[in-house]
């Protein structure tokens, strides 16, 4: 397609002169045929122009943003944003909601009583000027073409194609106005990209798009074959984030987030070791920043530390002794969704309290009868529910992945 044809298509779609059925045909053509680098760039930049572009120049310093292509139990932003801000680097971040097996940061933050995710551009900028960090929901005014096109892709099975994912993610990141962007490209069972080769291609495409418009952009390819950290579920993930922010999280998850923070700080020209970064978790500086952000956005700090409130907590016991070899992220994401922690369709209501907490992860040894996980539910507990969970836990097979960061692309 020529640049003019792409411009006509995007503008016409937002104006309503290009109907959904023609746009679906376009999405399907891209799905099967792909796009050239120039076409992806034209699509992205024309999408940017279909909405408000945030101007963060009133905030001093190099503003860094972060985006994940989707995961299960992915509470990284909740920790990373205040952690990076605790080093004086401003973080102005817009996040999304979850759908299907993937969770959304905004849903997790909304599980905190009072936390406001909708802010005007002025309030968002003022908060970052005042305390250095804000995480809000994506403005309705940002990249209108993506809002329409993503919904259409969702119902026409054309989400998982690199040109459309890259233009969707990067149009929003470019419009959001940060100077530097860290992209977390997830790979594995629970991610859109199933192989490292595909993830590398998506990562490189997005890095090139960012750089072409003068944004420092780095992508990390990260493992999403098993859920991230211990918890899946909105409130449960807030509680795990608090544990990590207090330096008491799982070592592997904590180390991974410190590595991401090191890259984000590097994008803002601040060189720190992982150990120096971890200190901000152990000495409470990152936690203080998180609490400051929650309070600034109307969140109730007492409610923040409240334990989950569910009707039943069910222990899932190991069926045999040995080593856990796989905890398939997609299956557990969908399982948590059925407990009420996620949405099957956009209009579904969430139960913020429900979900899963893993006591063991891939690579851990267990004895028969030991607790592998706890299921938090407000629904009926049937033995089928327990058996189904146990069926997903793979034991004594080839261990799937033990590296969180698989590759860095810059
Ligand atoms: N995340 C997005 O924002 N867009 C996509 O197309 C896929 C994941």
Tab-separated table of C-alpha atoms and ligand atoms in Angstrom:
chain	number	residue	atom	x	y	z
A	1	UNK	CA	0.000	0.000	0.000
A	2	UNK	CA	1.191	3.523	-0.674
A	3	UNK	CA	1.549	6.006	2.179
A	4	UNK	CA	-1.518	7.834	0.884
A	5	UNK	CA	-3.613	4.677	0.791
A	6	UNK	CA	-2.742	3.892	4.415
A	7	UNK	CA	-3.533	7.478	5.463
A	8	UNK	CA	-6.893	7.280	3.654
A	9	UNK	CA	-7.736	3.947	5.306
A	10	UNK	CA	-6.909	5.023	8.879
A	11	UNK	CA	-8.573	8.434	8.599
A	12	UNK	CA	-11.625	6.926	6.891
A	13	UNK	CA	-11.979	4.217	9.519
A	14	UNK	CA	-11.991	6.725	12.372
A	15	UNK	CA	-14.350	9.035	10.458
A	16	UNK	CA	-16.732	6.129	9.805
A	17	UNK	CA	-16.465	6.242	6.011
A	18	UNK	CA	-14.512	2.965	5.954
A	19	UNK	CA	-16.882	0.407	7.500
A	20	UNK	CA	-15.916	-2.411	9.888
A	21	UNK	CA	-16.321	-5.105	7.245
A	22	UNK	CA	-13.719	-3.483	5.000
A	23	UNK	CA	-11.353	-2.926	7.919
A	24	UNK	CA	-11.755	-6.614	8.889
A	25	UNK	CA	-10.755	-7.575	5.370
A	26	UNK	CA	-7.681	-5.357	5.716
A	27	UNK	CA	-6.785	-6.918	9.101
A	28	UNK	CA	-7.139	-10.393	7.643
A	29	UNK	CA	-4.988	-9.490	4.642
A	30	UNK	CA	-2.274	-8.250	7.014
A	31	UNK	CA	-2.640	-11.406	9.095
A	32	UNK	CA	-1.898	-13.607	6.089
A	33	UNK	CA	0.457	-11.410	4.070
A	34	UNK	CA	2.254	-9.189	6.596
A	35	UNK	CA	3.375	-5.605	5.880
A	36	UNK	CA	6.645	-4.027	4.827
A	37	UNK	CA	8.618	-1.928	7.315
A	38	UNK	CA	7.516	1.249	5.555
A	39	UNK	CA	3.865	0.207	5.635
A	40	UNK	CA	4.043	-0.579	9.379
A	41	UNK	CA	5.640	2.805	10.008
A	42	UNK	CA	2.958	4.607	7.949
A	43	UNK	CA	0.189	2.714	9.721
A	44	UNK	CA	1.642	3.530	13.153
A	45	UNK	CA	2.179	7.239	12.521
A	46	UNK	CA	-1.269	7.681	10.956
A	47	UNK	CA	-2.798	5.932	13.964
A	48	UNK	CA	-0.948	8.307	16.334
A	49	UNK	CA	-2.612	11.246	14.602
A	50	UNK	CA	-6.134	9.918	15.284
A	51	UNK	CA	-6.096	11.100	18.887
A	52	UNK	CA	-4.648	13.354	21.509
A	53	UNK	CA	-0.842	13.427	21.725
A	54	UNK	CA	0.431	13.966	25.263
A	55	UNK	CA	3.049	16.658	25.727
A	56	UNK	CA	5.149	15.808	28.783
A	57	UNK	CA	7.709	18.571	28.192
A	58	UNK	CA	6.545	20.427	31.327
A	59	UNK	CA	8.048	17.581	33.393
A	60	UNK	CA	11.790	17.954	33.983
A	61	UNK	CA	14.148	15.114	33.112
A	62	UNK	CA	14.016	12.134	30.768
A	63	UNK	CA	10.544	10.604	31.022
A	64	UNK	CA	10.536	6.814	30.709
A	65	UNK	CA	7.608	4.584	29.905
A	66	UNK	CA	7.202	0.816	29.895
A	67	UNK	CA	4.840	-1.542	28.111
A	68	UNK	CA	4.240	-5.264	28.275
A	69	UNK	CA	2.672	-7.186	25.410
A	70	UNK	CA	0.600	-9.092	27.950
A	71	UNK	CA	0.939	-11.756	30.545
A	72	UNK	CA	-0.461	-13.735	33.426
A	73	UNK	CA	0.260	-12.522	36.952
A	74	UNK	CA	2.151	-9.578	35.454
A	75	UNK	CA	2.373	-7.081	38.303
A	76	UNK	CA	5.677	-5.600	37.091
A	77	UNK	CA	4.434	-2.030	36.552
A	78	UNK	CA	3.149	-1.824	40.132
A	79	UNK	CA	6.697	-2.276	41.401
A	80	UNK	CA	8.806	-0.953	38.544
A	81	UNK	CA	7.124	2.462	38.245
A	82	UNK	CA	7.672	3.532	41.887
A	83	UNK	CA	11.081	1.804	42.000
A	84	UNK	CA	12.386	3.777	39.007
A	85	UNK	CA	10.745	6.965	40.314
A	86	UNK	CA	12.514	6.470	43.659
A	87	UNK	CA	15.774	7.225	41.778
A	88	UNK	CA	14.377	10.596	40.644
A	89	UNK	CA	13.424	9.461	37.129
A	90	UNK	CA	9.882	10.613	36.240
A	91	UNK	CA	7.472	7.819	35.267
A	92	UNK	CA	4.246	8.890	33.538
A	93	UNK	CA	2.472	5.704	32.592
A	94	UNK	CA	-0.841	4.836	31.035
A	95	UNK	CA	-1.944	1.230	31.444
A	96	UNK	CA	-4.725	-0.976	30.168
A	97	UNK	CA	-7.327	-3.423	31.386
A	98	UNK	CA	-7.169	-7.193	31.156
A	99	UNK	CA	-9.038	-9.401	28.736
A	100	UNK	CA	-9.167	-13.189	28.469
A	101	UNK	CA	-6.247	-14.908	30.162
A	102	UNK	CA	-4.208	-11.692	30.507
A	103	UNK	CA	-4.503	-9.300	33.444
A	104	UNK	CA	-4.451	-5.498	33.322
A	105	UNK	CA	-2.568	-3.147	35.645
A	106	UNK	CA	-5.501	-0.753	35.819
A	107	UNK	CA	-7.837	-3.464	37.149
A	108	UNK	CA	-5.264	-4.308	39.821
A	109	UNK	CA	-4.955	-0.665	40.892
A	110	UNK	CA	-8.738	-0.309	40.945
A	111	UNK	CA	-8.896	-3.095	43.528
A	112	UNK	CA	-7.473	-0.492	45.963
A	113	UNK	CA	-10.415	1.375	47.508
A	114	UNK	CA	-10.632	4.904	46.125
A	115	UNK	CA	-7.783	4.670	43.585
A	116	UNK	CA	-8.686	6.838	40.600
A	117	UNK	CA	-7.465	5.647	37.229
A	118	UNK	CA	-9.086	8.405	35.198
A	119	UNK	CA	-7.187	11.708	35.347
A	120	UNK	CA	-7.059	14.713	33.090
A	121	UNK	CA	-3.826	15.330	31.229
A	122	UNK	CA	-3.169	18.356	33.506
A	123	UNK	CA	-3.618	16.352	36.738
A	124	UNK	CA	-1.489	13.508	35.370
A	125	UNK	CA	1.358	15.877	34.500
A	126	UNK	CA	1.045	17.794	37.788
A	127	UNK	CA	1.295	14.578	39.798
A	128	UNK	CA	4.441	13.486	37.953
A	129	UNK	CA	5.920	16.953	38.521
A	130	UNK	CA	5.045	16.751	42.241
A	131	UNK	CA	5.902	13.165	43.212
A	132	UNK	CA	7.606	11.718	40.127
A	133	UNK	CA	5.136	8.961	39.279
A	134	UNK	CA	1.596	8.324	38.095
A	135	UNK	CA	-0.092	5.248	36.643
A	136	UNK	CA	-3.472	5.970	35.072
A	137	UNK	CA	-5.862	4.295	32.634
A	138	UNK	CA	-5.359	4.946	28.995
A	139	UNK	CA	-7.169	8.125	27.936
A	140	UNK	CA	-10.148	7.559	25.627
A	141	UNK	CA	-8.765	10.370	23.520
A	142	UNK	CA	-5.492	8.547	22.784
A	143	UNK	CA	-5.150	6.776	19.381
A	144	UNK	CA	-8.831	6.415	18.529
A	145	UNK	CA	-7.927	4.188	15.575
A	146	UNK	CA	-6.437	1.606	17.951
A	147	UNK	CA	-9.487	1.547	20.176
A	148	UNK	CA	-11.682	0.735	17.159
A	149	UNK	CA	-9.243	-1.558	15.420
A	150	UNK	CA	-8.303	-3.536	18.538
A	151	UNK	CA	-11.971	-4.298	19.267
A	152	UNK	CA	-12.420	-5.409	15.666
A	153	UNK	CA	-9.284	-7.586	15.753
A	154	UNK	CA	-10.493	-9.138	18.986
A	155	UNK	CA	-13.677	-10.442	17.316
A	156	UNK	CA	-12.119	-11.354	13.961
A	157	UNK	CA	-9.178	-13.401	15.350
A	158	UNK	CA	-6.611	-11.000	13.912
A	159	UNK	CA	-4.914	-9.878	17.139
A	160	UNK	CA	-1.764	-11.958	16.991
A	161	UNK	CA	-0.007	-10.624	13.943
A	162	UNK	CA	3.220	-8.659	14.257
A	163	UNK	CA	2.417	-5.576	12.081
A	164	UNK	CA	-0.883	-4.978	13.903
A	165	UNK	CA	0.531	-5.579	17.397
A	166	UNK	CA	3.568	-3.375	16.709
A	167	UNK	CA	1.477	-0.494	15.323
A	168	UNK	CA	-1.080	-0.836	18.144
A	169	UNK	CA	1.514	-0.761	20.927
A	170	UNK	CA	3.840	1.832	19.415
A	171	UNK	CA	1.104	4.257	18.307
A	172	UNK	CA	-0.026	4.411	21.957
A	173	UNK	CA	3.497	4.705	23.330
A	174	UNK	CA	4.428	7.449	20.859
A	175	UNK	CA	1.195	9.385	21.578
A	176	UNK	CA	1.762	9.009	25.337
A	177	UNK	CA	4.772	11.286	24.973
A	178	UNK	CA	7.631	9.689	26.963
A	179	UNK	CA	11.221	10.268	25.791
A	180	UNK	CA	12.268	6.665	26.356
A	181	UNK	CA	10.400	3.364	26.224
A	182	UNK	CA	11.080	-0.076	27.660
A	183	UNK	CA	9.114	-2.798	25.873
A	184	UNK	CA	8.556	-6.089	27.627
A	185	UNK	CA	7.842	-8.567	24.836
A	186	UNK	CA	6.495	-11.689	26.458
A	187	UNK	CA	7.007	-15.102	24.876
A	188	UNK	CA	5.609	-18.537	25.608
A	189	UNK	CA	2.398	-20.331	26.311
A	190	UNK	CA	0.691	-17.375	28.000
A	191	UNK	CA	1.779	-14.710	25.475
A	192	UNK	CA	0.768	-13.621	21.968
A	193	UNK	CA	4.237	-14.615	20.724
A	194	UNK	CA	4.749	-18.352	21.129
A	195	UNK	CA	8.382	-18.610	19.966
A	196	UNK	CA	11.503	-16.564	20.666
A	197	UNK	CA	11.969	-15.982	16.917
A	198	UNK	CA	8.510	-14.368	16.640
A	199	UNK	CA	9.099	-12.341	19.811
A	200	UNK	CA	12.441	-11.128	18.423
A	201	UNK	CA	10.783	-9.978	15.203
A	202	UNK	CA	8.057	-8.111	17.109
A	203	UNK	CA	10.621	-6.577	19.472
A	204	UNK	CA	12.873	-5.414	16.644
A	205	UNK	CA	9.903	-3.965	14.703
A	206	UNK	CA	8.792	-1.936	17.740
A	207	UNK	CA	12.312	-0.792	18.633
A	208	UNK	CA	12.791	0.444	15.055
A	209	UNK	CA	9.443	2.296	15.141
A	210	UNK	CA	10.364	4.025	18.412
A	211	UNK	CA	13.826	5.011	17.251
A	212	UNK	CA	12.493	6.335	13.939
A	213	UNK	CA	10.582	9.015	15.860
A	214	UNK	CA	13.451	9.877	18.183
A	215	UNK	CA	12.395	7.849	21.231
A	216	UNK	CA	15.108	5.816	22.936
A	217	UNK	CA	13.617	2.327	22.815
A	218	UNK	CA	14.790	-0.987	24.264
A	219	UNK	CA	12.914	-4.288	24.223
A	220	UNK	CA	13.388	-7.264	26.494
A	221	UNK	CA	12.085	-10.673	25.523
A	222	UNK	CA	10.761	-12.266	28.683
A	223	UNK	CA	9.388	-15.658	29.607
A	224	UNK	CA	5.627	-16.081	29.916
A	225	UNK	CA	5.507	-19.871	29.881
A	226	UNK	CA	4.526	-19.806	33.566
A	227	UNK	CA	2.698	-17.042	35.494
A	228	UNK	CA	4.899	-14.194	36.701
A	229	UNK	CA	5.671	-14.321	40.438
A	230	UNK	CA	3.336	-16.023	42.904
A	231	UNK	CA	-0.090	-14.452	42.483
A	232	UNK	CA	-2.745	-14.204	39.777
A	233	UNK	CA	-5.743	-12.009	40.651
A	234	UNK	CA	-6.196	-8.313	41.188
A	235	UNK	CA	-6.006	-7.830	44.953
A	236	UNK	CA	-3.676	-10.821	45.372
A	237	UNK	CA	-1.245	-9.222	42.935
A	238	UNK	CA	-1.366	-5.911	44.809
A	239	UNK	CA	-0.427	-7.819	47.959
A	240	UNK	CA	2.440	-9.581	46.152
A	241	UNK	CA	3.617	-6.229	44.763
A	242	UNK	CA	3.682	-4.871	48.345
A	243	UNK	CA	5.754	-7.884	49.433
A	244	UNK	CA	8.281	-7.218	46.667
A	245	UNK	CA	8.269	-3.473	47.421
A	246	UNK	CA	9.188	-4.401	51.008
A	247	UNK	CA	12.089	-6.568	49.812
A	248	UNK	CA	10.252	-9.754	50.813
A	249	UNK	CA	9.193	-11.103	47.426
A	250	UNK	CA	10.414	-14.210	45.669
A	251	UNK	CA	14.092	-13.811	44.811
A	252	UNK	CA	13.658	-14.585	41.099
A	253	UNK	CA	10.782	-12.108	40.613
A	254	UNK	CA	12.602	-9.419	42.618
A	255	UNK	CA	15.808	-9.901	40.635
A	256	UNK	CA	13.910	-9.743	37.327
A	257	UNK	CA	12.196	-6.478	38.241
A	258	UNK	CA	15.509	-4.977	39.399
A	259	UNK	CA	17.022	-5.917	36.017
A	260	UNK	CA	14.155	-4.164	34.213
A	261	UNK	CA	14.636	-1.132	36.476
A	262	UNK	CA	18.333	-1.116	35.579
A	263	UNK	CA	17.427	-0.889	31.868
A	264	UNK	CA	14.806	1.819	32.470
A	265	UNK	CA	17.233	3.867	34.566
A	266	UNK	CA	19.865	3.376	31.837
A	267	UNK	CA	17.406	4.879	29.334
A	268	UNK	CA	17.326	7.952	31.589
A	269	UNK	CA	21.176	7.992	31.671
A	270	UNK	CA	21.410	6.720	35.250
A	271	UNK	CA	23.737	3.757	35.699
A	272	UNK	CA	22.973	1.593	38.751
A	273	UNK	CA	23.826	-1.983	39.656
A	274	UNK	CA	21.051	-4.494	40.362
A	275	UNK	CA	22.255	-4.535	44.003
A	276	UNK	CA	21.955	-0.738	44.290
A	277	UNK	CA	18.448	-0.964	42.871
A	278	UNK	CA	17.458	-3.791	45.202
A	279	UNK	CA	18.447	-1.551	48.167
A	280	UNK	CA	15.506	0.729	47.296
A	281	UNK	CA	13.209	-2.260	47.842
A	282	UNK	CA	14.898	-3.243	51.095
A	283	UNK	CA	15.078	0.255	52.623
A	284	UNK	CA	11.469	1.202	51.845
A	285	UNK	CA	12.199	3.989	49.339
A	286	UNK	CA	10.279	2.312	46.498
A	287	UNK	CA	7.402	1.395	48.823
A	288	UNK	CA	7.176	5.001	50.046
A	289	UNK	CA	6.904	6.134	46.406
A	290	UNK	CA	4.162	3.588	45.733
A	291	UNK	CA	2.203	4.732	48.796
A	292	UNK	CA	2.676	8.358	47.734
A	293	UNK	CA	1.253	7.510	44.303
A	294	UNK	CA	-1.716	5.595	45.736
A	295	UNK	CA	-2.539	8.454	48.117
A	296	UNK	CA	-2.150	11.097	45.385
A	297	UNK	CA	-4.673	9.197	43.250
A	298	UNK	CA	-7.233	8.934	46.040
A	299	UNK	CA	-6.393	5.384	47.189
A	300	UNK	CA	-7.021	4.371	50.798
A	301	UNK	CA	-3.679	3.383	52.385
A	302	UNK	CA	-5.337	1.337	55.127
A	303	UNK	CA	-7.330	-0.648	52.591
A	304	UNK	CA	-4.112	-1.206	50.635
A	305	UNK	CA	-2.754	-3.598	53.277
A	306	UNK	CA	-6.069	-5.382	53.948
A	307	UNK	CA	-5.874	-9.172	53.360
A	308	UNK	CA	-8.109	-10.629	50.659
A	309	UNK	CA	-11.690	-11.309	51.560
A	310	UNK	CA	-13.056	-14.496	49.971
A	311	UNK	CA	-15.488	-17.204	51.011
A	312	UNK	CA	-13.093	-20.103	50.442
A	313	UNK	CA	-9.356	-20.734	50.249
A	314	UNK	CA	-8.615	-24.168	48.774
A	315	UNK	CA	-5.203	-25.827	49.095
A	316	UNK	CA	-3.967	-27.616	45.980
A	317	UNK	CA	-1.711	-30.493	47.003
A	318	UNK	CA	1.051	-32.160	45.009
A	319	UNK	CA	-0.058	-35.531	43.607
A	320	UNK	CA	3.481	-36.911	43.628
A	321	UNK	CA	6.966	-35.992	44.845
A	322	UNK	CA	9.493	-34.442	42.474
A	323	UNK	CA	10.245	-31.255	40.566
A	324	UNK	CA	7.639	-28.969	39.005
A	325	UNK	CA	8.437	-28.849	35.291
A	326	UNK	CA	5.653	-26.614	33.911
A	327	UNK	CA	2.840	-24.365	35.126
A	328	UNK	CA	1.156	-23.380	31.839
A	329	UNK	CA	0.411	-19.652	32.051
A	330	UNK	CA	-2.540	-19.655	29.654
A	331	UNK	CA	-4.397	-22.407	31.546
A	332	UNK	CA	-3.921	-20.697	34.904
A	333	UNK	CA	-4.843	-17.297	33.426
A	334	UNK	CA	-8.109	-18.759	32.152
A	335	UNK	CA	-8.658	-20.617	35.430
A	336	UNK	CA	-8.281	-17.362	37.385
A	337	UNK	CA	-10.605	-15.679	34.886
A	338	UNK	CA	-13.280	-18.262	35.644
A	339	UNK	CA	-12.860	-17.542	39.371
A	340	UNK	CA	-13.854	-13.959	38.512
A	341	UNK	CA	-10.354	-12.425	38.455
A	342	UNK	CA	-10.529	-11.716	34.700
A	343	UNK	CA	-12.980	-10.939	31.919
A	344	UNK	CA	-14.046	-13.301	29.137
A	345	UNK	CA	-15.613	-10.326	27.326
A	346	UNK	CA	-15.006	-6.629	27.860
A	347	UNK	CA	-18.328	-6.010	29.633
A	348	UNK	CA	-17.740	-8.681	32.352
A	349	UNK	CA	-17.541	-7.534	35.990
A	350	UNK	CA	-14.497	-8.536	38.030
A	351	UNK	CA	-14.243	-10.093	41.462
A	352	UNK	CA	-11.135	-8.277	42.715
A	353	UNK	CA	-10.541	-10.680	45.604
A	354	UNK	CA	-10.329	-14.039	43.817
A	355	UNK	CA	-7.362	-15.744	42.187
A	356	UNK	CA	-4.447	-18.105	42.741
A	357	UNK	CA	-1.279	-17.951	44.841
A	358	UNK	CA	1.476	-20.402	43.924
A	359	UNK	CA	3.582	-21.701	46.801
A	360	UNK	CA	5.822	-23.494	44.279
A	361	UNK	CA	7.049	-22.514	40.823
A	362	UNK	CA	8.798	-24.267	37.949
A	363	UNK	CA	12.060	-25.806	39.133
A	364	UNK	CA	10.942	-26.143	42.777
A	365	UNK	CA	10.945	-29.539	44.505
A	366	UNK	CA	7.801	-30.759	46.232
A	367	UNK	CA	6.805	-33.706	48.365
A	368	UNK	CA	3.586	-35.589	47.677
A	369	UNK	CA	0.800	-33.902	49.694
A	370	UNK	CA	2.657	-30.574	50.014
A	371	UNK	CA	0.787	-27.377	49.061
A	372	UNK	CA	1.559	-26.298	45.488
A	373	UNK	CA	-0.950	-23.424	45.370
A	374	UNK	CA	-3.970	-21.867	47.049
A	375	UNK	CA	-7.142	-21.001	45.181
A	376	UNK	CA	-9.101	-17.982	46.471
A	377	UNK	CA	-12.727	-18.207	45.442
A	378	UNK	CA	-16.163	-16.876	46.244
A	379	UNK	CA	-17.855	-19.582	44.213
A	380	UNK	CA	-18.666	-23.227	44.805
A	381	UNK	CA	-15.636	-25.450	45.309
A	382	UNK	CA	-16.015	-28.725	43.541
A	383	UNK	CA	-13.544	-31.574	43.540
A	384	UNK	CA	-13.451	-31.121	39.734
A	385	UNK	CA	-12.040	-27.629	40.256
A	386	UNK	CA	-9.220	-29.085	42.350
A	387	UNK	CA	-8.573	-31.983	39.968
A	388	UNK	CA	-8.487	-29.618	36.999
A	389	UNK	CA	-5.847	-27.468	38.722
A	390	UNK	CA	-3.765	-30.543	39.570
A	391	UNK	CA	-3.949	-31.686	35.954
A	392	UNK	CA	-2.297	-28.452	34.780
A	393	UNK	CA	0.676	-28.822	37.156
A	394	UNK	CA	3.305	-30.766	35.203
A	395	UNK	CA	5.850	-32.751	37.210
A	396	UNK	CA	9.154	-34.463	36.547
A	397	UNK	CA	9.301	-33.583	32.863
A	398	UNK	CA	11.705	-31.316	30.963
A	399	UNK	CA	11.800	-28.010	32.869
A	400	UNK	CA	10.461	-25.393	30.449
A	401	UNK	CA	12.193	-22.117	31.273
A	402	UNK	CA	14.020	-20.695	34.230
A	403	UNK	CA	15.262	-17.440	32.700
A	404	UNK	CA	13.041	-14.389	33.038
A	405	UNK	CA	14.918	-12.181	30.567
A	406	UNK	CA	15.660	-14.219	27.462
A	407	UNK	CA	17.155	-11.492	25.274
A	408	UNK	CA	17.602	-7.709	25.122
A	409	UNK	CA	17.098	-5.837	21.826
A	410	UNK	CA	18.172	-2.222	21.499
B	1	LIG	N1	-1.203	-5.033	23.309
B	1	LIG	C1	-1.634	-3.957	22.587
B	1	LIG	O1	-1.688	-2.848	23.100
B	1	LIG	N2	-1.991	-4.155	21.303
B	1	LIG	C2	-1.934	-5.347	20.700
B	1	LIG	O2	-2.260	-5.437	19.537
B	1	LIG	C3	-1.504	-6.455	21.451
B	1	LIG	C4	-1.127	-6.273	22.756
